[in-house]
mmCIF file of C-alpha atoms in Angstrom:
data_model
loop_
_atom_site.group_PDB
_atom_site.id
_atom_site.type_symbol
_atom_site.label_atom_id
_atom_site.label_comp_id
_atom_site.label_asym_id
_atom_site.label_seq_id
_atom_site.Cartn_x
_atom_site.Cartn_y
_atom_site.Cartn_z
ATOM 1 C CA MET A 1 152.977 63.584 41.372
ATOM 2 C CA THR A 2 153.506 63.763 37.501
ATOM 3 C CA LYS A 3 154.761 67.023 35.686
ATOM 4 C CA LEU A 4 151.852 69.529 35.803
ATOM 5 C CA ARG A 5 150.339 69.991 32.676
ATOM 6 C CA THR A 6 147.892 72.665 31.655
ATOM 7 C CA VAL A 7 146.036 73.976 28.543
ATOM 8 C CA GLN A 8 145.130 77.710 28.459
ATOM 9 C CA VAL A 9 142.218 78.548 26.029
ATOM 10 C CA LEU A 10 141.636 81.938 24.438
ATOM 11 C CA GLY A 11 138.767 83.162 22.072
ATOM 12 C CA GLY A 12 139.102 86.056 20.579
ATOM 13 C CA GLY A 13 141.805 87.489 22.912
ATOM 14 C CA SER A 14 141.456 90.896 23.794
ATOM 15 C CA ALA A 15 144.893 92.889 24.117
ATOM 16 C CA GLY A 16 144.641 92.404 28.181
ATOM 17 C CA SER A 17 143.675 88.692 28.011
ATOM 18 C CA SER A 18 146.128 87.615 25.481
ATOM 19 C CA ALA A 19 149.053 89.574 27.132
ATOM 20 C CA HIS A 20 147.928 87.909 30.391
ATOM 21 C CA VAL A 21 148.199 84.631 28.860
ATOM 22 C CA ARG A 22 151.638 84.972 27.214
ATOM 23 C CA SER A 23 152.946 86.246 30.727
ATOM 24 C CA LEU A 24 151.420 83.404 32.598
ATOM 25 C CA ALA A 25 152.539 80.638 30.046
ATOM 26 C CA ALA A 26 156.132 82.236 30.548
ATOM 27 C CA GLY A 27 156.118 82.175 34.076
ATOM 28 C CA LEU A 28 154.513 78.793 34.628
ATOM 29 C CA VAL A 29 156.723 77.329 31.881
ATOM 30 C CA ALA A 30 159.648 78.720 34.417
ATOM 31 C CA ARG A 31 158.561 76.667 37.390
ATOM 32 C CA GLY A 32 158.455 73.253 35.355
ATOM 33 C CA VAL A 33 154.790 73.299 33.952
ATOM 34 C CA ARG A 34 154.033 71.911 30.654
ATOM 35 C CA VAL A 35 151.684 74.703 28.897
ATOM 36 C CA THR A 36 149.860 74.417 25.767
ATOM 37 C CA VAL A 37 148.091 77.485 24.606
ATOM 38 C CA CYS A 38 145.051 77.119 22.238
ATOM 39 C CA ALA A 39 144.288 80.079 20.312
ATOM 40 C CA PRO A 40 143.266 81.484 17.083
ATOM 41 C CA GLY A 41 146.606 81.367 14.849
ATOM 42 C CA ALA A 42 146.750 85.332 14.650
ATOM 43 C CA LEU A 43 147.145 85.690 18.144
ATOM 44 C CA GLU A 44 150.663 83.322 17.964
ATOM 45 C CA GLU A 45 152.051 85.862 15.278
ATOM 46 C CA GLU A 46 151.177 88.799 17.925
ATOM 47 C CA TYR A 47 151.876 87.349 21.366
ATOM 48 C CA ASP A 48 154.466 84.400 20.535
ATOM 49 C CA PHE A 49 153.466 81.993 23.280
ATOM 50 C CA ARG A 50 155.905 79.681 21.450
ATOM 51 C CA GLY A 51 158.498 82.393 22.717
ATOM 52 C CA ALA A 52 157.548 82.244 25.773
ATOM 53 C CA GLY A 53 158.171 78.079 25.953
ATOM 54 C CA ALA A 54 154.454 77.194 25.514
ATOM 55 C CA GLU A 55 153.163 74.672 22.979
ATOM 56 C CA PHE A 56 150.898 76.318 20.578
ATOM 57 C CA LEU A 57 147.836 74.967 18.784
ATOM 58 C CA ALA A 58 145.932 77.167 16.566
ATOM 59 C CA VAL A 59 142.183 76.595 17.104
ATOM 60 C CA PRO A 60 139.589 78.916 15.264
ATOM 61 C CA ARG A 61 137.284 80.910 17.671
ATOM 62 C CA ARG A 62 134.503 78.622 15.990
ATOM 63 C CA SER A 63 132.466 76.363 18.248
ATOM 64 C CA ASP A 64 131.621 74.103 15.179
ATOM 65 C CA PRO A 65 132.803 70.089 15.491
ATOM 66 C CA LEU A 66 135.864 70.514 13.927
ATOM 67 C CA ALA A 67 137.016 73.324 16.299
ATOM 68 C CA LEU A 68 136.267 71.624 19.298
ATOM 69 C CA ALA A 69 137.650 68.352 18.351
ATOM 70 C CA ALA A 70 140.971 70.127 17.965
ATOM 71 C CA LEU A 71 140.410 71.870 21.144
ATOM 72 C CA ARG A 72 138.992 68.593 23.065
ATOM 73 C CA ALA A 73 142.554 66.698 21.671
ATOM 74 C CA ALA A 74 144.702 69.358 23.215
ATOM 75 C CA CYS A 75 143.018 69.209 26.334
ATOM 76 C CA GLU A 76 143.268 65.311 26.353
ATOM 77 C CA GLY A 77 145.672 64.133 29.319
ATOM 78 C CA ALA A 78 145.960 67.586 30.644
ATOM 79 C CA HIS A 79 145.502 68.201 34.388
ATOM 80 C CA VAL A 80 143.730 71.594 34.569
ATOM 81 C CA VAL A 81 142.401 73.617 31.467
ATOM 82 C CA HIS A 82 142.050 77.280 32.254
ATOM 83 C CA ALA A 83 139.801 79.425 30.058
ATOM 84 C CA HIS A 84 140.242 82.994 29.352
ATOM 85 C CA GLY A 85 137.092 85.165 28.931
ATOM 86 C CA LEU A 86 133.714 83.960 28.410
ATOM 87 C CA HIS A 87 133.669 82.609 24.733
ATOM 88 C CA ALA A 88 136.757 80.593 25.704
ATOM 89 C CA ALA A 89 134.956 79.283 28.852
ATOM 90 C CA LEU A 90 132.078 78.468 27.187
ATOM 91 C CA ARG A 91 134.142 76.248 24.815
ATOM 92 C CA ALA A 92 136.111 74.819 27.205
ATOM 93 C CA GLY A 93 133.115 73.888 29.139
ATOM 94 C CA ARG A 94 132.038 71.692 26.428
ATOM 95 C CA VAL A 95 135.181 69.733 26.495
ATOM 96 C CA VAL A 96 135.548 69.239 30.127
ATOM 97 C CA ALA A 97 132.313 68.021 30.330
ATOM 98 C CA ALA A 98 133.257 64.800 28.736
ATOM 99 C CA ALA A 99 136.396 64.484 31.338
ATOM 100 C CA PRO A 100 134.645 64.691 34.407
ATOM 101 C CA ARG A 101 138.030 64.402 36.446
ATOM 102 C CA GLN A 102 139.500 67.382 34.694
ATOM 103 C CA PRO A 103 138.953 70.704 36.304
ATOM 104 C CA LEU A 104 138.314 73.765 34.377
ATOM 105 C CA VAL A 105 139.629 77.424 35.957
ATOM 106 C CA VAL A 106 138.138 80.480 34.145
ATOM 107 C CA THR A 107 139.237 83.784 34.413
ATOM 108 C CA TRP A 108 136.755 86.333 33.342
ATOM 109 C CA HIS A 109 138.565 89.414 32.206
ATOM 110 C CA ALA A 110 135.787 91.916 30.772
ATOM 111 C CA LEU A 111 131.943 92.510 31.553
ATOM 112 C CA SER A 112 129.618 93.057 28.649
ATOM 113 C CA GLN A 113 126.552 95.168 28.545
ATOM 114 C CA ALA A 114 123.348 94.421 26.821
ATOM 115 C CA GLU A 115 119.603 95.708 26.753
ATOM 116 C CA GLY A 116 116.417 93.809 26.180
ATOM 117 C CA ALA A 117 116.592 90.227 24.583
ATOM 118 C CA ARG A 118 120.230 90.553 24.007
ATOM 119 C CA ALA A 119 120.436 91.307 28.070
ATOM 120 C CA GLN A 120 118.945 87.732 28.508
ATOM 121 C CA TRP A 121 120.999 85.977 26.204
ATOM 122 C CA LEU A 122 123.892 87.411 27.702
ATOM 123 C CA ARG A 123 122.841 86.185 31.008
ATOM 124 C CA LEU A 124 122.267 82.308 29.778
ATOM 125 C CA ARG A 125 125.702 82.738 28.316
ATOM 126 C CA GLU A 126 127.357 84.118 31.577
ATOM 127 C CA ARG A 127 125.519 81.460 33.306
ATOM 128 C CA ARG A 128 127.033 78.653 31.063
ATOM 129 C CA ALA A 129 130.438 80.051 31.128
ATOM 130 C CA VAL A 130 130.820 79.614 34.929
ATOM 131 C CA ARG A 131 128.507 76.391 35.465
ATOM 132 C CA ASP A 132 131.299 74.138 34.784
ATOM 133 C CA ALA A 133 134.328 75.878 36.308
ATOM 134 C CA ALA A 134 135.739 74.548 39.381
ATOM 135 C CA VAL A 135 137.333 78.217 40.177
ATOM 136 C CA VAL A 136 136.471 81.491 38.637
ATOM 137 C CA LEU A 137 139.087 84.314 38.791
ATOM 138 C CA GLY A 138 137.717 87.500 38.259
ATOM 139 C CA ALA A 139 140.052 90.339 36.988
ATOM 140 C CA SER A 140 137.744 93.069 39.343
ATOM 141 C CA SER A 141 135.616 92.585 42.593
ATOM 142 C CA VAL A 142 132.560 93.649 40.194
ATOM 143 C CA ILE A 143 133.512 90.623 37.871
ATOM 144 C CA VAL A 144 133.505 88.278 40.756
ATOM 145 C CA ASP A 145 130.397 89.607 42.271
ATOM 146 C CA ARG A 146 128.560 88.925 38.768
ATOM 147 C CA ALA A 147 130.112 85.420 38.314
ATOM 148 C CA ARG A 148 128.587 84.914 42.104
ATOM 149 C CA THR A 149 125.535 85.926 40.952
ATOM 150 C CA ARG A 150 125.600 83.724 37.955
ATOM 151 C CA GLY A 151 126.218 80.888 40.218
ATOM 152 C CA ALA A 152 129.758 80.410 39.861
ATOM 153 C CA ARG A 153 130.850 77.616 42.730
ATOM 154 C CA ASP A 154 133.978 79.505 43.676
ATOM 155 C CA ALA A 155 134.964 82.882 42.579
ATOM 156 C CA ARG A 156 137.873 84.840 43.576
ATOM 157 C CA LEU A 157 139.479 87.913 42.976
ATOM 158 C CA GLY A 158 142.253 87.076 40.535
ATOM 159 C CA ALA A 159 145.871 88.550 40.757
ATOM 160 C CA ILE A 160 146.084 90.005 36.645
ATOM 161 C CA GLY A 161 149.928 91.340 36.244
ATOM 162 C CA ILE A 162 151.391 91.791 33.009
ATOM 163 C CA PRO A 163 154.986 92.970 31.875
ATOM 164 C CA ALA A 164 155.725 96.479 33.033
ATOM 165 C CA PRO A 165 156.823 98.778 29.733
ATOM 166 C CA ARG A 166 160.308 98.462 28.796
ATOM 167 C CA ARG A 167 161.898 101.892 29.301
ATOM 168 C CA GLY A 168 164.116 103.070 26.248
ATOM 169 C CA ALA A 169 162.880 100.075 24.335
ATOM 170 C CA GLY A 170 161.387 102.564 21.536
ATOM 171 C CA PRO A 171 161.852 105.507 20.071
ATOM 172 C CA HIS A 172 162.699 108.538 21.871
ATOM 173 C CA PRO A 173 159.205 110.787 22.922
ATOM 174 C CA GLY A 174 160.514 113.526 20.938
ATOM 175 C CA LYS A 175 161.043 111.316 18.092
ATOM 176 C CA VAL A 176 157.630 110.400 18.455
ATOM 177 C CA ARG A 177 155.976 113.610 18.669
ATOM 178 C CA ALA A 178 158.110 114.839 15.505
ATOM 179 C CA GLU A 179 156.514 111.760 13.468
ATOM 180 C CA LEU A 180 153.374 112.642 14.390
ATOM 181 C CA GLY A 181 153.537 116.568 14.055
ATOM 182 C CA ALA A 182 153.043 117.193 17.580
ATOM 183 C CA MET A 183 155.852 119.103 18.028
ATOM 184 C CA ASP A 184 154.386 122.504 18.861
ATOM 185 C CA ARG A 185 151.204 121.198 19.868
ATOM 186 C CA ALA A 186 149.591 118.923 22.955
ATOM 187 C CA LEU A 187 149.569 115.322 22.168
ATOM 188 C CA VAL A 188 146.613 113.060 23.517
ATOM 189 C CA VAL A 189 146.869 109.531 22.832
ATOM 190 C CA ALA A 190 144.042 106.934 22.847
ATOM 191 C CA VAL A 191 144.555 103.221 22.464
ATOM 192 C CA GLY A 192 142.356 100.504 21.520
ATOM 193 C CA ALA A 193 140.305 98.463 18.596
ATOM 194 C CA LEU A 194 138.491 100.393 16.302
ATOM 195 C CA GLU A 195 135.080 98.658 17.038
ATOM 196 C CA PRO A 196 131.699 99.044 18.845
ATOM 197 C CA HIS A 197 132.264 100.038 22.652
ATOM 198 C CA ARG A 198 135.526 101.536 22.763
ATOM 199 C CA GLY A 199 134.319 104.909 23.168
ATOM 200 C CA HIS A 200 135.525 106.371 19.733
ATOM 201 C CA GLY A 201 132.391 108.278 18.940
ATOM 202 C CA THR A 202 132.489 109.946 22.281
ATOM 203 C CA LEU A 203 136.322 110.648 21.734
ATOM 204 C CA LEU A 204 135.826 112.223 18.347
ATOM 205 C CA ASP A 205 132.754 114.447 19.925
ATOM 206 C CA ALA A 206 135.589 115.686 22.263
ATOM 207 C CA ALA A 207 137.858 116.405 19.802
ATOM 208 C CA ARG A 208 135.531 118.482 17.761
ATOM 209 C CA VAL A 209 135.356 120.731 20.617
ATOM 210 C CA TRP A 210 139.304 120.959 20.991
ATOM 211 C CA ARG A 211 139.341 122.596 17.591
ATOM 212 C CA GLY A 212 138.438 125.703 19.641
ATOM 213 C CA ARG A 213 141.868 125.569 21.421
ATOM 214 C CA GLU A 214 145.169 127.354 20.089
ATOM 215 C CA PRO A 215 147.204 125.485 18.980
ATOM 216 C CA VAL A 216 144.694 122.821 18.356
ATOM 217 C CA PRO A 217 145.741 119.572 20.182
ATOM 218 C CA LEU A 218 146.683 116.466 18.106
ATOM 219 C CA VAL A 219 144.477 113.160 19.232
ATOM 220 C CA ALA A 220 146.580 110.037 17.991
ATOM 221 C CA VAL A 221 144.622 106.552 18.109
ATOM 222 C CA ALA A 222 146.346 103.298 17.920
ATOM 223 C CA GLY A 223 144.371 100.304 17.066
ATOM 224 C CA GLU A 224 142.691 98.875 14.071
ATOM 225 C CA GLY A 225 139.217 97.265 13.356
ATOM 226 C CA PRO A 226 136.112 97.529 11.480
ATOM 227 C CA TRP A 227 135.311 101.073 12.426
ATOM 228 C CA ARG A 228 138.128 102.514 10.734
ATOM 229 C CA ALA A 229 136.909 103.640 7.898
ATOM 230 C CA GLY A 230 133.525 105.013 9.315
ATOM 231 C CA LEU A 231 135.665 107.143 11.765
ATOM 232 C CA GLN A 232 138.059 108.226 9.124
ATOM 233 C CA ARG A 233 135.218 109.437 6.980
ATOM 234 C CA ARG A 234 133.790 111.340 10.116
ATOM 235 C CA ILE A 235 137.152 112.879 10.828
ATOM 236 C CA ASP A 236 137.683 114.027 7.031
ATOM 237 C CA ALA A 237 134.036 115.135 7.106
ATOM 238 C CA GLU A 238 134.155 117.365 10.166
ATOM 239 C CA GLY A 239 137.889 118.348 10.081
ATOM 240 C CA LEU A 240 138.858 117.091 13.406
ATOM 241 C CA PRO A 241 142.315 116.963 14.360
ATOM 242 C CA VAL A 242 142.507 113.303 14.941
ATOM 243 C CA ARG A 243 145.024 110.458 13.328
ATOM 244 C CA LEU A 244 144.411 107.358 13.123
ATOM 245 C CA LEU A 245 147.759 105.359 13.641
ATOM 246 C CA GLY A 246 146.550 101.664 12.990
ATOM 247 C CA ARG A 247 148.287 98.851 15.012
ATOM 248 C CA ARG A 248 151.252 99.881 16.693
ATOM 249 C CA ASP A 249 154.120 97.795 18.310
ATOM 250 C CA ASP A 250 155.483 100.687 20.030
ATOM 251 C CA VAL A 251 152.262 101.703 22.365
ATOM 252 C CA ALA A 252 154.462 102.318 25.393
ATOM 253 C CA SER A 253 156.660 104.956 23.500
ATOM 254 C CA LEU A 254 153.407 106.420 21.827
ATOM 255 C CA LEU A 255 152.072 106.889 25.349
ATOM 256 C CA ALA A 256 155.267 108.052 26.938
ATOM 257 C CA ALA A 257 155.524 111.086 24.380
ATOM 258 C CA ALA A 258 151.606 112.002 25.520
ATOM 259 C CA ASP A 259 150.752 114.798 27.346
ATOM 260 C CA VAL A 260 147.412 113.515 28.347
ATOM 261 C CA ALA A 261 146.045 109.726 27.556
ATOM 262 C CA VAL A 262 142.028 108.953 27.281
ATOM 263 C CA LEU A 263 140.536 105.864 28.075
ATOM 264 C CA ALA A 264 136.915 107.001 26.766
ATOM 265 C CA ASP A 265 135.371 103.585 27.276
ATOM 266 C CA CYS A 266 136.386 100.035 27.924
ATOM 267 C CA ARG A 267 135.024 96.510 29.277
ATOM 268 C CA GLU A 268 138.063 95.123 30.042
ATOM 269 C CA ALA A 269 138.612 95.484 33.947
ATOM 270 C CA ARG A 270 142.340 95.908 33.624
ATOM 271 C CA PRO A 271 142.823 97.719 30.205
ATOM 272 C CA LEU A 272 146.316 97.853 29.257
ATOM 273 C CA LEU A 273 146.210 101.701 28.237
ATOM 274 C CA ALA A 274 145.418 102.265 31.995
ATOM 275 C CA GLN A 275 148.289 100.278 33.391
ATOM 276 C CA GLU A 276 150.827 101.471 30.796
ATOM 277 C CA ALA A 277 149.691 105.111 31.556
ATOM 278 C CA LEU A 278 149.766 104.936 34.845
ATOM 279 C CA ARG A 279 153.200 103.391 35.114
ATOM 280 C CA LEU A 280 154.790 105.613 32.649
ATOM 281 C CA GLY A 281 153.485 108.562 34.841
ATOM 282 C CA VAL A 282 151.158 109.705 32.087
ATOM 283 C CA PRO A 283 148.199 111.755 33.194
ATOM 284 C CA LEU A 284 144.775 109.767 32.545
ATOM 285 C CA VAL A 285 141.507 110.936 31.866
ATOM 286 C CA ALA A 286 139.248 107.872 31.728
ATOM 287 C CA ALA A 287 135.380 106.795 32.019
ATOM 288 C CA SER A 288 134.257 105.418 35.233
ATOM 289 C CA VAL A 289 133.240 102.027 34.047
ATOM 290 C CA GLY A 290 133.607 98.614 34.791
ATOM 291 C CA GLY A 291 136.559 97.557 36.661
ATOM 292 C CA VAL A 292 138.311 101.004 36.109
ATOM 293 C CA PRO A 293 137.480 102.778 38.976
ATOM 294 C CA GLU A 294 139.098 100.163 41.223
ATOM 295 C CA LEU A 295 142.433 99.673 39.100
ATOM 296 C CA VAL A 296 143.171 103.571 39.079
ATOM 297 C CA GLY A 297 142.031 104.710 42.362
ATOM 298 C CA GLU A 298 142.565 108.191 42.795
ATOM 299 C CA ALA A 299 145.172 108.724 40.056
ATOM 300 C CA VAL A 300 142.713 109.772 37.143
ATOM 301 C CA GLU A 301 140.821 112.304 36.068
ATOM 302 C CA PRO A 302 136.970 110.568 35.968
ATOM 303 C CA VAL A 303 134.748 111.415 33.834
ATOM 304 C CA PRO A 304 131.072 109.784 33.001
ATOM 305 C CA HIS A 305 130.809 107.010 30.785
ATOM 306 C CA GLY A 306 129.682 108.487 27.435
ATOM 307 C CA ASP A 307 129.619 112.036 28.103
ATOM 308 C CA ALA A 308 131.539 113.985 25.414
ATOM 309 C CA PRO A 309 131.387 117.384 26.958
ATOM 310 C CA ALA A 310 132.799 116.037 30.246
ATOM 311 C CA LEU A 311 135.506 114.621 28.284
ATOM 312 C CA ALA A 312 136.531 117.388 26.389
ATOM 313 C CA ALA A 313 136.508 119.775 29.630
ATOM 314 C CA ALA A 314 138.645 117.244 31.663
ATOM 315 C CA VAL A 315 141.263 117.083 29.108
ATOM 316 C CA GLY A 316 141.339 120.461 28.361
ATOM 317 C CA SER A 317 141.675 121.558 32.135
ATOM 318 C CA LEU A 318 144.707 119.146 32.540
ATOM 319 C CA LEU A 319 146.350 120.735 29.364
ATOM 320 C CA ASP A 320 145.931 124.028 30.978
ATOM 321 C CA ASP A 321 147.192 122.848 34.267
ATOM 322 C CA PRO A 322 150.525 121.605 34.554
ATOM 323 C CA GLU A 323 150.891 121.081 37.928
ATOM 324 C CA ARG A 324 147.721 118.863 37.925
ATOM 325 C CA ARG A 325 149.425 116.809 35.249
ATOM 326 C CA ALA A 326 152.499 116.127 37.382
ATOM 327 C CA ALA A 327 150.462 115.454 40.328
ATOM 328 C CA LEU A 328 148.546 112.819 38.340
ATOM 329 C CA ALA A 329 151.707 111.207 36.902
ATOM 330 C CA ALA A 330 153.167 110.944 40.512
ATOM 331 C CA ALA A 331 149.836 109.166 41.824
ATOM 332 C CA GLY A 332 149.689 106.839 38.481
ATOM 333 C CA ARG A 333 152.943 105.642 39.611
ATOM 334 C CA ALA A 334 152.350 104.812 43.138
ATOM 335 C CA GLN A 335 149.142 103.111 42.169
ATOM 336 C CA ALA A 336 150.882 101.115 39.837
ATOM 337 C CA SER A 337 153.354 100.098 42.357
ATOM 338 C CA SER A 338 150.404 98.388 44.441
ATOM 339 C CA TRP A 339 149.084 96.325 41.279
ATOM 340 C CA PRO A 340 149.765 92.451 41.524
ATOM 341 C CA THR A 341 152.889 91.755 39.985
ATOM 342 C CA GLU A 342 153.434 88.583 36.900
ATOM 343 C CA ASP A 343 154.996 86.666 40.238
ATOM 344 C CA ASP A 344 151.979 87.034 41.705
ATOM 345 C CA THR A 345 149.796 85.972 39.418
ATOM 346 C CA VAL A 346 151.622 82.979 38.567
ATOM 347 C CA ALA A 347 152.086 82.171 42.251
ATOM 348 C CA GLN A 348 148.038 82.330 42.598
ATOM 349 C CA VAL A 349 147.309 80.494 39.351
ATOM 350 C CA LEU A 350 149.681 77.817 40.654
ATOM 351 C CA SER A 351 148.112 77.619 44.055
ATOM 352 C CA VAL A 352 144.725 76.922 42.492
ATOM 353 C CA TYR A 353 146.110 74.206 40.297
ATOM 354 C CA ASP A 354 147.688 72.479 43.145
ATOM 355 C CA GLU A 355 144.544 72.705 45.252
ATOM 356 C CA LEU A 356 142.313 71.401 42.776
ATOM 357 C CA ARG A 357 144.755 68.665 41.750
ATOM 358 C CA ALA A 358 144.979 67.466 45.201
ATOM 359 C CA GLY A 359 140.990 67.829 45.667
ATOM 360 C CA ARG A 360 140.650 65.341 42.683
ATOM 361 C CA GLY A 361 143.171 62.866 44.302
#
């Protein structure tokens, strides 16, 4: 066979899916595969796909004729097109529809929720996204089940491994705490884009409760997004002990400095915050939503989704119980050791690609 060529397609690119594509591209290139990544230009600046050995083509997230033409040109001659996320799958599906012998693989990273008319619209998008896929790789069992109910011909659990945080690569935890002003009080860390459905409102509700603690914990939120101004107004108006840090390139160091990490909401099956916290042995309080319970197992303090009093109580209880924090830290490291590695991910994807190429003659 000729050298395998694949095109990896990203839409908006959540942190988890973008990190996965970067890792996957590096692993495939190392195994002799020619990889082209098609994604918005801003993602190349952040994730450096070229640095992983891949070719990169900036393709905007839009689905207009110009964007689709650019994507179609990039996919011409590829043996496999691999889309990450529903939006990317919808666009890639339109491209491969004109090339019936070009298989499409879709990795579905996150579930969206909707009600009423929007729920019907979401179901239609999900059906279209999996309709043209030869194989759908779901990041969790919940996503695999959803793909099957939406009509996927072949849905499998995907091995989604990403690089472990590099120990010692960033500032010392003590330096991070000093920078944040948390030397003599507890530090609670959350990471995520400042946008709807990330649970930041629930987190601020809980932070209002923590004002009654002595000393008052500091809540540090790493991330940027359109909700920043509104969240900051509320923090200022209510005098909440919360700092919005903006985008950070030292999240592992930030988490390593934390007493507790919080995941108030997440639609991704394998959120990076949860993975990095458990690998680093940072006690995690997380909403039981989506694929999170499957990812973290017993190595978490679970709280109901959207329940600010429960979140406040769980964090407060951990801050008062160093033995429980130590037990969660040990359980987190053990749970993380059971996750797929980057090599596992590349091996599974290559197996799928080879299977599809063999099936197409």
